[in-house]
Amino acid sequence: MFTKDIDAKIKRSIGLTLFVLVASAVSAYFGLHPRVTDVGYRPTQPIPFSHKLHADTLGIKCMYCHTGVEVSKHSPVPETQTCMNCHIAVGIDNPKLAGVRESWEQNKPIAWRQVHKLPEYVHFNHSVHILAQIDCASCHGEVEKMGVVTQMQPLTMGWCLNCHRNPEKYVVPARPISGIFTGTEMAAWGQSKPTWGSGRWLKVKDGKIEAIGKQEYQFVAADVAGIVIPKKPSKGPETCSACHY
Amino acid sequence: MGSMKKTVRFRTIFWSLVGIAFAIFWVLLLSGNILWTSDTPPLQVIRDMDNQMRIAPQEEYPFFPDRSSDRPPLPYTVPRYAQVYTPETVDEALEKYPENPLPVTEFVLARGKNRFETFCTPCHGVEGKGDGPVVKRGFPAPPDLNRDITRGYPDAQIFHIISRGQNVMPGYANKLSEADRWAVVHYVRWLQQRAAQTTESSSMEAGE
């Protein structure tokens, strides 16, 4: 069917395609591997803690454990006390929790392995993003679906800037599972007004507090001092000194 | 001649299958449907100033015997800007806080709802009935927050229970700021008011 000529051509082109495929696979392996891009880094933790069980099945909000994130730069991994809030009475003889009990009894922190890490010359602040109602999933993926936390985003400078330039494209708005405060929680139930207290009925709109109803009420910051005020996200900064200082 | 034809055909089919497999692999990879995972920390070929001499929060820090960068406060010191909850008993709390200092506003109630649903619903349930998901897994069931006894507690007593805990219930002074705890107290009151309104209207309906 084939002449020798065509046969040789087919062989050559097959050889060439094969070479390209193998070369690209090898370069893909080294170029896209988690050890190079950081995406897909999934360290085995000392205790088989599952976000899927705690956040998705039990519906515990992220902020129950990662409490400081709306007021501080750093989002803390919970201390053993937080686990013991429930595990003092739940799963008492579960062998998977042996490490937690040991840490509790010996007053020794659990050595969780850090997943997300920026170089230390970059200053990232959680609270500005959380108060702008940006959901954790924008940057960490759907953690509540993960058995073991895996890094889902490259955390490069280009990635930060992409979102800062076009937040509407990349921001996942606050979801209930995160526990992010939006100030609109009472909107659906607004008709059942409280019958006690001073009857001052205020509303938050775009980060400002507005009085509604008959009474003119001058908002005094001290009244609600200690409560964070959420806002709508604007564009993020692109000046170098916002992140490198 | 015939056998050579066969080998050529076999080879062509074999290698085109290999090619198709590679192509599928590439499409999946580039569309993000394959996620490679790795247990080894990412390589740092050029270290720049990735790790500096400063101490980051929650870092391993071998200088101290417990190898943690987080330090407990020194003995006999009082933190300057921290809110420390001092009352030990309900009576002390009643004395210190005659009433809820926060106004009842939509904003405060929204905050109360947000904090309640984050910190309390795992055990107390969304409506405060004591049927949260953790209770269904074996945690001792708390009483219904809408019952008459709890309704009769003064604000400061509920504030005290949130701050210090009660029996098996943990305290939340380390997770909720003072203002947030007062906001939660308002929200608990609001839940109680709503529960009373619904039982009233349902018993009225049942009576008629």
GROMACS .gro file of C-alpha atoms in nm:
model
  453
    1MET     CA    1   0.000   0.000   0.000
    2PHE     CA    2   0.272   0.247   0.101
    3THR     CA    3   0.573   0.310  -0.107
    4LYS     CA    4   0.903   0.318   0.072
    5ASP     CA    5   0.909   0.695   0.040
    6ILE     CA    6   0.580   0.755   0.212
    7ASP     CA    7   0.663   0.494   0.470
    8ALA     CA    8   0.978   0.680   0.564
    9LYS     CA    9   0.789   1.010   0.576
   10ILE     CA   10   0.528   0.868   0.808
   11LYS     CA   11   0.798   0.727   1.029
   12ARG     CA   12   0.979   1.059   1.039
   13SER     CA   13   0.670   1.261   1.117
   14ILE     CA   14   0.565   1.015   1.386
   15GLY     CA   15   0.911   1.040   1.531
   16LEU     CA   16   0.895   1.419   1.528
   17THR     CA   17   0.549   1.437   1.686
   18LEU     CA   18   0.661   1.193   1.950
   19PHE     CA   19   0.966   1.401   2.026
   20VAL     CA   20   0.756   1.718   2.059
   21LEU     CA   21   0.505   1.544   2.285
   22VAL     CA   22   0.769   1.392   2.511
   23ALA     CA   23   0.966   1.715   2.527
   24SER     CA   24   0.655   1.914   2.611
   25ALA     CA   25   0.551   1.659   2.874
   26VAL     CA   26   0.893   1.675   3.034
   27SER     CA   27   0.896   2.055   3.033
   28ALA     CA   28   0.536   2.056   3.164
   29TYR     CA   29   0.640   1.830   3.445
   30PHE     CA   30   0.917   2.063   3.548
   31GLY     CA   31   0.732   2.384   3.460
   32LEU     CA   32   0.391   2.315   3.611
   33HIS     CA   33   0.486   2.089   3.899
   34PRO     CA   34   0.364   2.207   4.241
   35ARG     CA   35   0.723   2.239   4.355
   36VAL     CA   36   0.770   2.511   4.095
   37THR     CA   37   0.436   2.691   4.076
   38ASP     CA   38   0.329   2.633   4.440
   39VAL     CA   39  -0.021   2.547   4.313
   40GLY     CA   40  -0.106   2.202   4.442
   41TYR     CA   41   0.119   2.212   4.748
   42ARG     CA   42  -0.056   1.983   4.993
   43PRO     CA   43   0.147   1.896   5.300
   44THR     CA   44   0.034   1.608   5.518
   45GLN     CA   45  -0.071   1.752   5.852
   46PRO     CA   46   0.024   1.603   6.189
   47ILE     CA   47  -0.346   1.550   6.271
   48PRO     CA   48  -0.588   1.433   5.999
   49PHE     CA   49  -0.803   1.745   6.036
   50SER     CA   50  -1.069   1.772   5.766
   51HIS     CA   51  -1.223   2.101   5.651
   52LYS     CA   52  -1.475   1.896   5.459
   53LEU     CA   53  -1.614   1.746   5.779
   54HIS     CA   54  -1.596   2.058   5.995
   55ALA     CA   55  -1.690   2.334   5.750
   56ASP     CA   56  -1.908   2.156   5.495
   57THR     CA   57  -2.078   1.873   5.684
   58LEU     CA   58  -2.103   2.043   6.024
   59GLY     CA   59  -2.141   2.393   5.879
   60ILE     CA   60  -1.888   2.557   6.112
   61LYS     CA   61  -1.795   2.892   5.961
   62CYS     CA   62  -1.435   2.968   5.875
   63MET     CA   63  -1.424   3.248   6.128
   64TYR     CA   64  -1.509   3.020   6.418
   65CYS     CA   65  -1.158   2.883   6.389
   66HIS     CA   66  -0.975   3.152   6.190
   67THR     CA   67  -1.111   3.422   6.416
   68GLY     CA   68  -0.871   3.715   6.381
   69VAL     CA   69  -0.896   3.755   6.005
   70GLU     CA   70  -1.125   4.059   5.997
   71VAL     CA   71  -0.914   4.263   6.238
   72SER     CA   72  -0.559   4.157   6.167
   73LYS     CA   73  -0.306   4.115   5.893
   74HIS     CA   74  -0.252   3.755   5.985
   75SER     CA   75  -0.519   3.487   5.966
   76PRO     CA   76  -0.445   3.262   6.259
   77VAL     CA   77  -0.454   2.886   6.245
   78PRO     CA   78  -0.661   2.798   6.554
   79GLU     CA   79  -0.491   2.716   6.880
   80THR     CA   80  -0.568   2.390   7.058
   81GLN     CA   81  -0.820   2.563   7.286
   82THR     CA   82  -1.048   2.613   6.984
   83CYS     CA   83  -1.047   2.242   6.904
   84MET     CA   84  -1.116   2.163   7.267
   85ASN     CA   85  -1.425   2.389   7.269
   86CYS     CA   86  -1.600   2.093   7.107
   87HIS     CA   87  -1.359   1.804   7.149
   88ILE     CA   88  -1.381   1.827   7.525
   89ALA     CA   89  -1.708   1.638   7.476
   90VAL     CA   90  -1.713   1.511   7.116
   91GLY     CA   91  -1.493   1.229   6.987
   92ILE     CA   92  -1.328   1.184   7.326
   93ASP     CA   93  -1.181   0.846   7.243
   94ASN     CA   94  -1.130   0.894   6.871
   95PRO     CA   95  -0.767   0.787   6.804
   96LYS     CA   96  -0.741   1.051   6.529
   97LEU     CA   97  -0.768   1.316   6.800
   98ALA     CA   98  -0.486   1.178   7.015
   99GLY     CA   99  -0.251   1.455   6.900
  100VAL     CA  100  -0.500   1.726   6.999
  101ARG     CA  101  -0.546   1.583   7.348
  102GLU     CA  102  -0.172   1.546   7.391
  103SER     CA  103  -0.118   1.908   7.291
  104TRP     CA  104  -0.392   2.013   7.535
  105GLU     CA  105  -0.254   1.815   7.826
  106GLN     CA  106   0.109   1.908   7.773
  107ASN     CA  107   0.030   2.271   7.683
  108LYS     CA  108   0.233   2.234   7.365
  109PRO     CA  109   0.125   2.383   7.030
  110ILE     CA  110   0.032   2.146   6.747
  111ALA     CA  111   0.294   2.169   6.472
  112TRP     CA  112   0.061   2.239   6.176
  113ARG     CA  113   0.252   2.267   5.852
  114GLN     CA  114   0.211   2.601   5.678
  115VAL     CA  115   0.058   2.582   5.332
  116HIS     CA  116   0.034   2.938   5.200
  117LYS     CA  117   0.344   3.147   5.233
  118LEU     CA  118   0.436   3.474   5.067
  119PRO     CA  119   0.795   3.591   5.059
  120GLU     CA  120   0.854   3.804   5.365
  121TYR     CA  121   0.923   4.120   5.162
  122VAL     CA  122   0.552   4.128   5.069
  123HIS     CA  123   0.301   4.262   5.318
  124PHE     CA  124  -0.035   4.105   5.274
  125ASN     CA  125  -0.320   4.207   5.501
  126HIS     CA  126  -0.624   3.985   5.544
  127SER     CA  127  -0.844   4.237   5.722
  128VAL     CA  128  -0.864   4.490   5.434
  129HIS     CA  129  -0.979   4.217   5.202
  130ILE     CA  130  -1.227   4.064   5.445
  131LEU     CA  131  -1.382   4.402   5.533
  132ALA     CA  132  -1.428   4.460   5.159
  133GLN     CA  133  -1.635   4.139   5.171
  134ILE     CA  134  -1.399   3.936   4.955
  135ASP     CA  135  -1.463   3.570   5.023
  136CYS     CA  136  -1.187   3.333   5.130
  137ALA     CA  137  -1.263   3.127   4.819
  138SER     CA  138  -1.126   3.404   4.593
  139CYS     CA  139  -0.778   3.327   4.717
  140HIS     CA  140  -0.790   2.983   4.880
  141GLY     CA  141  -1.037   2.796   4.659
  142GLU     CA  142  -1.327   2.607   4.814
  143VAL     CA  143  -1.150   2.499   5.130
  144GLU     CA  144  -1.470   2.347   5.268
  145LYS     CA  145  -1.450   2.082   4.994
  146MET     CA  146  -1.096   1.981   5.083
  147GLY     CA  147  -0.998   1.688   5.301
  148VAL     CA  148  -0.643   1.822   5.315
  149VAL     CA  149  -0.579   2.192   5.251
  150THR     CA  150  -0.419   2.245   4.911
  151GLN     CA  151  -0.288   2.570   4.770
  152MET     CA  152  -0.508   2.665   4.474
  153GLN     CA  153  -0.361   2.999   4.364
  154PRO     CA  154  -0.001   3.084   4.272
  155LEU     CA  155   0.020   3.387   4.509
  156THR     CA  156   0.248   3.567   4.264
  157MET     CA  157   0.261   3.941   4.219
  158GLY     CA  158   0.084   3.912   3.884
  159TRP     CA  159  -0.197   3.725   4.053
  160CYS     CA  160  -0.244   3.996   4.319
  161LEU     CA  161  -0.235   4.271   4.057
  162ASN     CA  162  -0.478   4.095   3.823
  163CYS     CA  163  -0.741   4.110   4.089
  164HIS     CA  164  -0.650   4.460   4.201
  165ARG     CA  165  -0.704   4.585   3.845
  166ASN     CA  166  -1.029   4.396   3.779
  167PRO     CA  167  -1.180   4.304   4.116
  168GLU     CA  168  -1.523   4.248   3.961
  169LYS     CA  169  -1.376   3.963   3.757
  170TYR     CA  170  -1.191   3.779   4.033
  171VAL     CA  171  -1.368   3.858   4.360
  172VAL     CA  172  -1.604   3.591   4.493
  173PRO     CA  173  -1.855   3.785   4.708
  174ALA     CA  174  -1.889   3.682   5.073
  175ARG     CA  175  -2.061   3.345   5.114
  176PRO     CA  176  -2.244   3.244   5.431
  177ILE     CA  177  -1.998   2.963   5.510
  178SER     CA  178  -1.715   3.212   5.565
  179GLY     CA  179  -1.892   3.410   5.836
  180ILE     CA  180  -1.787   3.742   5.680
  181PHE     CA  181  -1.983   4.038   5.817
  182THR     CA  182  -2.176   4.227   5.550
  183GLY     CA  183  -2.400   4.449   5.762
  184THR     CA  184  -2.707   4.332   5.568
  185GLU     CA  185  -2.779   4.023   5.777
  186MET     CA  186  -3.104   4.164   5.917
  187ALA     CA  187  -3.241   4.285   5.583
  188ALA     CA  188  -3.470   3.986   5.534
  189TRP     CA  189  -3.612   4.002   5.886
  190GLY     CA  190  -3.638   4.378   5.914
  191GLN     CA  191  -4.013   4.382   5.974
  192SER     CA  192  -3.992   4.237   6.326
  193LYS     CA  193  -3.845   4.538   6.504
  194PRO     CA  194  -3.720   4.508   6.859
  195THR     CA  195  -3.960   4.628   7.127
  196TRP     CA  196  -3.697   4.697   7.388
  197GLY     CA  197  -3.407   4.942   7.409
  198SER     CA  198  -3.399   5.297   7.284
  199GLY     CA  199  -3.564   5.216   6.951
  200ARG     CA  200  -3.290   5.374   6.751
  201TRP     CA  201  -3.295   5.188   6.426
  202LEU     CA  202  -2.997   5.236   6.204
  203LYS     CA  203  -2.885   5.092   5.878
  204VAL     CA  204  -2.548   5.048   5.712
  205LYS     CA  205  -2.507   5.136   5.348
  206ASP     CA  206  -2.178   5.133   5.159
  207GLY     CA  207  -1.973   5.144   5.474
  208LYS     CA  208  -2.166   5.441   5.619
  209ILE     CA  209  -2.425   5.426   5.890
  210GLU     CA  210  -2.756   5.590   5.806
  211ALA     CA  211  -3.043   5.662   6.035
  212ILE     CA  212  -3.378   5.542   5.917
  213GLY     CA  213  -3.720   5.583   6.070
  214LYS     CA  214  -3.867   5.887   6.241
  215GLN     CA  215  -3.604   5.959   6.499
  216GLU     CA  216  -3.310   6.168   6.394
  217TYR     CA  217  -3.013   5.988   6.540
  218GLN     CA  218  -2.658   6.113   6.524
  219PHE     CA  219  -2.433   5.811   6.490
  220VAL     CA  220  -2.179   5.807   6.770
  221ALA     CA  221  -1.880   5.592   6.692
  222ALA     CA  222  -1.844   5.502   7.060
  223ASP     CA  223  -2.187   5.336   7.051
  224VAL     CA  224  -2.060   5.062   6.830
  225ALA     CA  225  -1.688   5.091   6.900
  226GLY     CA  226  -1.532   4.752   6.855
  227ILE     CA  227  -1.764   4.648   6.576
  228VAL     CA  228  -1.599   4.645   6.238
  229ILE     CA  229  -1.770   4.834   5.954
  230PRO     CA  230  -1.777   4.648   5.621
  231LYS     CA  231  -1.754   4.825   5.287
  232LYS     CA  232  -1.794   4.753   4.917
  233PRO     CA  233  -1.469   4.657   4.742
  234SER     CA  234  -1.309   4.928   4.532
  235LYS     CA  235  -1.007   4.865   4.312
  236GLY     CA  236  -0.697   4.742   4.493
  237PRO     CA  237  -0.370   4.940   4.498
  238GLU     CA  238  -0.099   4.901   4.234
  239THR     CA  239   0.166   5.129   4.386
  240CYS     CA  240   0.474   4.933   4.485
  241SER     CA  241   0.475   5.073   4.837
  242ALA     CA  242   0.132   4.926   4.911
  243CYS     CA  243   0.278   4.576   4.923
  244HIS     CA  244   0.654   4.628   4.954
  245TYR     CA  245   0.759   4.840   5.249
  246MET     CA  246   0.531  -0.743   0.191
  247GLY     CA  247   0.207  -0.834   0.371
  248SER     CA  248   0.372  -0.861   0.715
  249MET     CA  249   0.541  -0.522   0.671
  250LYS     CA  250   0.207  -0.361   0.591
  251LYS     CA  251   0.068  -0.502   0.913
  252THR     CA  252   0.356  -0.368   1.122
  253VAL     CA  253   0.319  -0.025   0.969
  254ARG     CA  254  -0.051  -0.018   1.042
  255PHE     CA  255   0.002  -0.146   1.393
  256ARG     CA  256   0.264   0.116   1.462
  257THR     CA  257   0.054   0.397   1.320
  258ILE     CA  258  -0.241   0.299   1.535
  259PHE     CA  259  -0.025   0.257   1.843
  260TRP     CA  260   0.145   0.592   1.812
  261SER     CA  261  -0.169   0.780   1.722
  262LEU     CA  262  -0.328   0.637   2.037
  263VAL     CA  263  -0.030   0.758   2.236
  264GLY     CA  264  -0.067   1.097   2.069
  265ILE     CA  265  -0.437   1.116   2.153
  266ALA     CA  266  -0.363   1.025   2.515
  267PHE     CA  267  -0.107   1.304   2.537
  268ALA     CA  268  -0.351   1.548   2.377
  269ILE     CA  269  -0.623   1.461   2.629
  270PHE     CA  270  -0.370   1.500   2.908
  271TRP     CA  271  -0.279   1.845   2.783
  272VAL     CA  272  -0.636   1.961   2.745
  273LEU     CA  273  -0.719   1.845   3.098
  274LEU     CA  274  -0.405   2.001   3.239
  275LEU     CA  275  -0.447   2.339   3.076
  276SER     CA  276  -0.818   2.355   3.154
  277GLY     CA  277  -0.734   2.300   3.520
  278ASN     CA  278  -0.905   1.965   3.555
  279ILE     CA  279  -0.588   1.792   3.669
  280LEU     CA  280  -0.438   1.926   3.987
  281TRP     CA  281  -0.096   1.796   4.066
  282THR     CA  282  -0.035   1.777   4.433
  283SER     CA  283   0.290   1.747   4.616
  284ASP     CA  284   0.385   1.695   4.976
  285THR     CA  285   0.731   1.847   4.940
  286PRO     CA  286   0.762   2.222   4.995
  287PRO     CA  287   0.806   2.431   4.679
  288LEU     CA  288   1.161   2.474   4.553
  289GLN     CA  289   1.332   2.801   4.622
  290VAL     CA  290   1.600   2.833   4.358
  291ILE     CA  291   1.662   3.203   4.414
  292ARG     CA  292   1.588   3.281   4.776
  293ASP     CA  293   1.594   3.662   4.745
  294MET     CA  294   1.476   3.784   5.083
  295ASP     CA  295   1.196   3.531   5.114
  296ASN     CA  296   1.286   3.448   5.471
  297GLN     CA  297   1.397   3.739   5.679
  298MET     CA  298   1.527   3.772   6.031
  299ARG     CA  299   1.192   3.897   6.159
  300ILE     CA  300   0.965   3.675   6.362
  301ALA     CA  301   0.631   3.606   6.196
  302PRO     CA  302   0.316   3.522   6.392
  303GLN     CA  303   0.262   3.152   6.466
  304GLU     CA  304   0.602   3.063   6.330
  305GLU     CA  305   0.830   2.791   6.458
  306TYR     CA  306   1.101   2.971   6.650
  307PRO     CA  307   1.363   2.750   6.815
  308PHE     CA  308   1.492   3.019   7.050
  309PHE     CA  309   1.218   2.947   7.305
  310PRO     CA  310   1.181   2.607   7.471
  311ASP     CA  311   0.831   2.554   7.328
  312ARG     CA  312   0.960   2.644   6.977
  313SER     CA  313   0.678   2.891   6.916
  314SER     CA  314   0.702   3.257   6.812
  315ASP     CA  315   0.382   3.337   7.003
  316ARG     CA  316   0.462   3.437   7.359
  317PRO     CA  317   0.228   3.431   7.659
  318PRO     CA  318   0.212   3.757   7.861
  319LEU     CA  319   0.473   3.783   8.135
  320PRO     CA  320   0.356   3.710   8.489
  321TYR     CA  321   0.225   4.010   8.688
  322THR     CA  322   0.172   4.219   8.376
  323VAL     CA  323  -0.155   4.358   8.241
  324PRO     CA  324  -0.194   4.407   7.865
  325ARG     CA  325  -0.250   4.774   7.791
  326TYR     CA  326  -0.496   4.783   7.506
  327ALA     CA  327  -0.650   4.440   7.547
  328GLN     CA  328  -0.999   4.391   7.685
  329VAL     CA  329  -0.978   4.174   7.992
  330TYR     CA  330  -1.297   4.032   8.128
  331THR     CA  331  -1.266   4.047   8.506
  332PRO     CA  332  -1.596   3.942   8.673
  333GLU     CA  333  -1.568   3.590   8.811
  334THR     CA  334  -1.932   3.537   8.903
  335VAL     CA  335  -2.269   3.640   8.766
  336ASP     CA  336  -2.321   3.875   9.061
  337GLU     CA  337  -2.003   4.064   8.987
  338ALA     CA  338  -2.109   4.093   8.625
  339LEU     CA  339  -2.454   4.224   8.725
  340GLU     CA  340  -2.287   4.486   8.940
  341LYS     CA  341  -2.038   4.592   8.674
  342TYR     CA  342  -2.280   4.603   8.380
  343PRO     CA  343  -2.625   4.734   8.477
  344GLU     CA  344  -2.742   4.734   8.116
  345ASN     CA  345  -2.637   4.654   7.759
  346PRO     CA  346  -2.429   4.955   7.651
  347LEU     CA  347  -2.504   4.911   7.280
  348PRO     CA  348  -2.809   5.075   7.119
  349VAL     CA  349  -3.056   4.842   6.950
  350THR     CA  350  -3.005   4.914   6.585
  351GLU     CA  351  -3.026   4.721   6.264
  352PHE     CA  352  -2.649   4.742   6.235
  353VAL     CA  353  -2.590   4.606   6.584
  354LEU     CA  354  -2.844   4.328   6.535
  355ALA     CA  355  -2.687   4.240   6.200
  356ARG     CA  356  -2.353   4.208   6.375
  357GLY     CA  357  -2.514   4.004   6.650
  358LYS     CA  358  -2.671   3.771   6.396
  359ASN     CA  359  -2.342   3.732   6.211
  360ARG     CA  360  -2.149   3.651   6.530
  361PHE     CA  361  -2.425   3.429   6.670
  362GLU     CA  362  -2.438   3.225   6.352
  363THR     CA  363  -2.062   3.191   6.351
  364PHE     CA  364  -1.995   3.107   6.715
  365CYS     CA  365  -2.318   2.982   6.868
  366THR     CA  366  -2.515   2.792   6.601
  367PRO     CA  367  -2.279   2.491   6.596
  368CYS     CA  368  -2.435   2.401   6.934
  369HIS     CA  369  -2.740   2.624   6.989
  370GLY     CA  370  -2.882   2.598   6.636
  371VAL     CA  371  -2.994   2.885   6.412
  372GLU     CA  372  -3.300   2.965   6.626
  373GLY     CA  373  -3.133   2.899   6.960
  374LYS     CA  374  -3.333   2.582   7.018
  375GLY     CA  375  -3.027   2.379   7.115
  376ASP     CA  376  -3.028   2.154   6.809
  377GLY     CA  377  -2.703   2.252   6.634
  378PRO     CA  378  -2.504   2.008   6.416
  379VAL     CA  379  -2.243   1.946   6.685
  380VAL     CA  380  -2.513   1.848   6.933
  381LYS     CA  381  -2.640   1.594   6.680
  382ARG     CA  382  -2.289   1.439   6.690
  383GLY     CA  383  -2.293   1.388   7.064
  384PHE     CA  384  -2.220   1.721   7.235
  385PRO     CA  385  -2.438   1.767   7.550
  386ALA     CA  386  -2.751   1.953   7.436
  387PRO     CA  387  -2.784   2.309   7.567
  388PRO     CA  388  -3.125   2.431   7.686
  389ASP     CA  389  -3.353   2.623   7.448
  390LEU     CA  390  -3.246   2.988   7.467
  391ASN     CA  391  -3.611   3.089   7.416
  392ARG     CA  392  -3.733   2.916   7.732
  393ASP     CA  393  -3.876   3.132   8.009
  394ILE     CA  394  -3.584   3.086   8.249
  395THR     CA  395  -3.329   3.210   7.997
  396ARG     CA  396  -3.563   3.489   7.889
  397GLY     CA  397  -3.565   3.606   8.248
  398TYR     CA  398  -3.185   3.632   8.272
  399PRO     CA  399  -3.061   3.991   8.287
  400ASP     CA  400  -2.846   4.106   7.993
  401ALA     CA  401  -2.536   4.099   8.209
  402GLN     CA  402  -2.590   3.734   8.296
  403ILE     CA  403  -2.605   3.630   7.931
  404PHE     CA  404  -2.300   3.849   7.872
  405HIS     CA  405  -2.126   3.669   8.154
  406ILE     CA  406  -2.215   3.325   8.016
  407ILE     CA  407  -2.080   3.421   7.673
  408SER     CA  408  -1.761   3.560   7.824
  409ARG     CA  409  -1.685   3.290   8.078
  410GLY     CA  410  -1.883   2.991   7.954
  411GLN     CA  411  -2.100   2.777   8.177
  412ASN     CA  412  -2.026   2.417   8.271
  413VAL     CA  413  -1.941   2.241   7.946
  414MET     CA  414  -2.002   2.549   7.729
  415PRO     CA  415  -1.672   2.721   7.647
  416GLY     CA  416  -1.620   3.093   7.706
  417TYR     CA  417  -1.588   3.322   7.406
  418ALA     CA  418  -1.405   3.621   7.552
  419ASN     CA  419  -1.098   3.522   7.351
  420LYS     CA  420  -1.287   3.514   7.020
  421LEU     CA  421  -1.546   3.791   7.053
  422SER     CA  422  -1.468   4.152   7.141
  423GLU     CA  423  -1.670   4.315   7.417
  424ALA     CA  424  -1.888   4.504   7.168
  425ASP     CA  425  -1.946   4.187   6.968
  426ARG     CA  426  -2.059   4.002   7.279
  427TRP     CA  427  -2.307   4.277   7.364
  428ALA     CA  428  -2.432   4.263   7.004
  429VAL     CA  429  -2.486   3.889   7.046
  430VAL     CA  430  -2.683   3.957   7.367
  431HIS     CA  431  -2.914   4.189   7.170
  432TYR     CA  432  -2.954   3.925   6.904
  433VAL     CA  433  -3.040   3.656   7.161
  434ARG     CA  434  -3.309   3.894   7.294
  435TRP     CA  435  -3.435   3.945   6.941
  436LEU     CA  436  -3.457   3.567   6.886
  437GLN     CA  437  -3.650   3.536   7.210
  438GLN     CA  438  -3.889   3.813   7.111
  439ARG     CA  439  -3.950   3.651   6.775
  440ALA     CA  440  -4.001   3.307   6.927
  441ALA     CA  441  -4.254   3.455   7.171
  442GLN     CA  442  -4.438   3.629   6.886
  443THR     CA  443  -4.461   3.309   6.681
  444THR     CA  444  -4.580   3.094   6.973
  445GLU     CA  445  -4.835   3.365   7.061
  446SER     CA  446  -4.971   3.381   6.709
  447SER     CA  447  -4.972   3.002   6.668
  448SER     CA  448  -5.152   2.950   7.001
  449MET     CA  449  -5.402   3.219   6.901
  450GLU     CA  450  -5.461   3.036   6.574
  451ALA     CA  451  -5.497   2.709   6.761
  452GLY     CA  452  -5.747   2.870   7.004
  453GLU     CA  453  -5.969   3.008   6.731
   0.00000   0.00000   0.00000
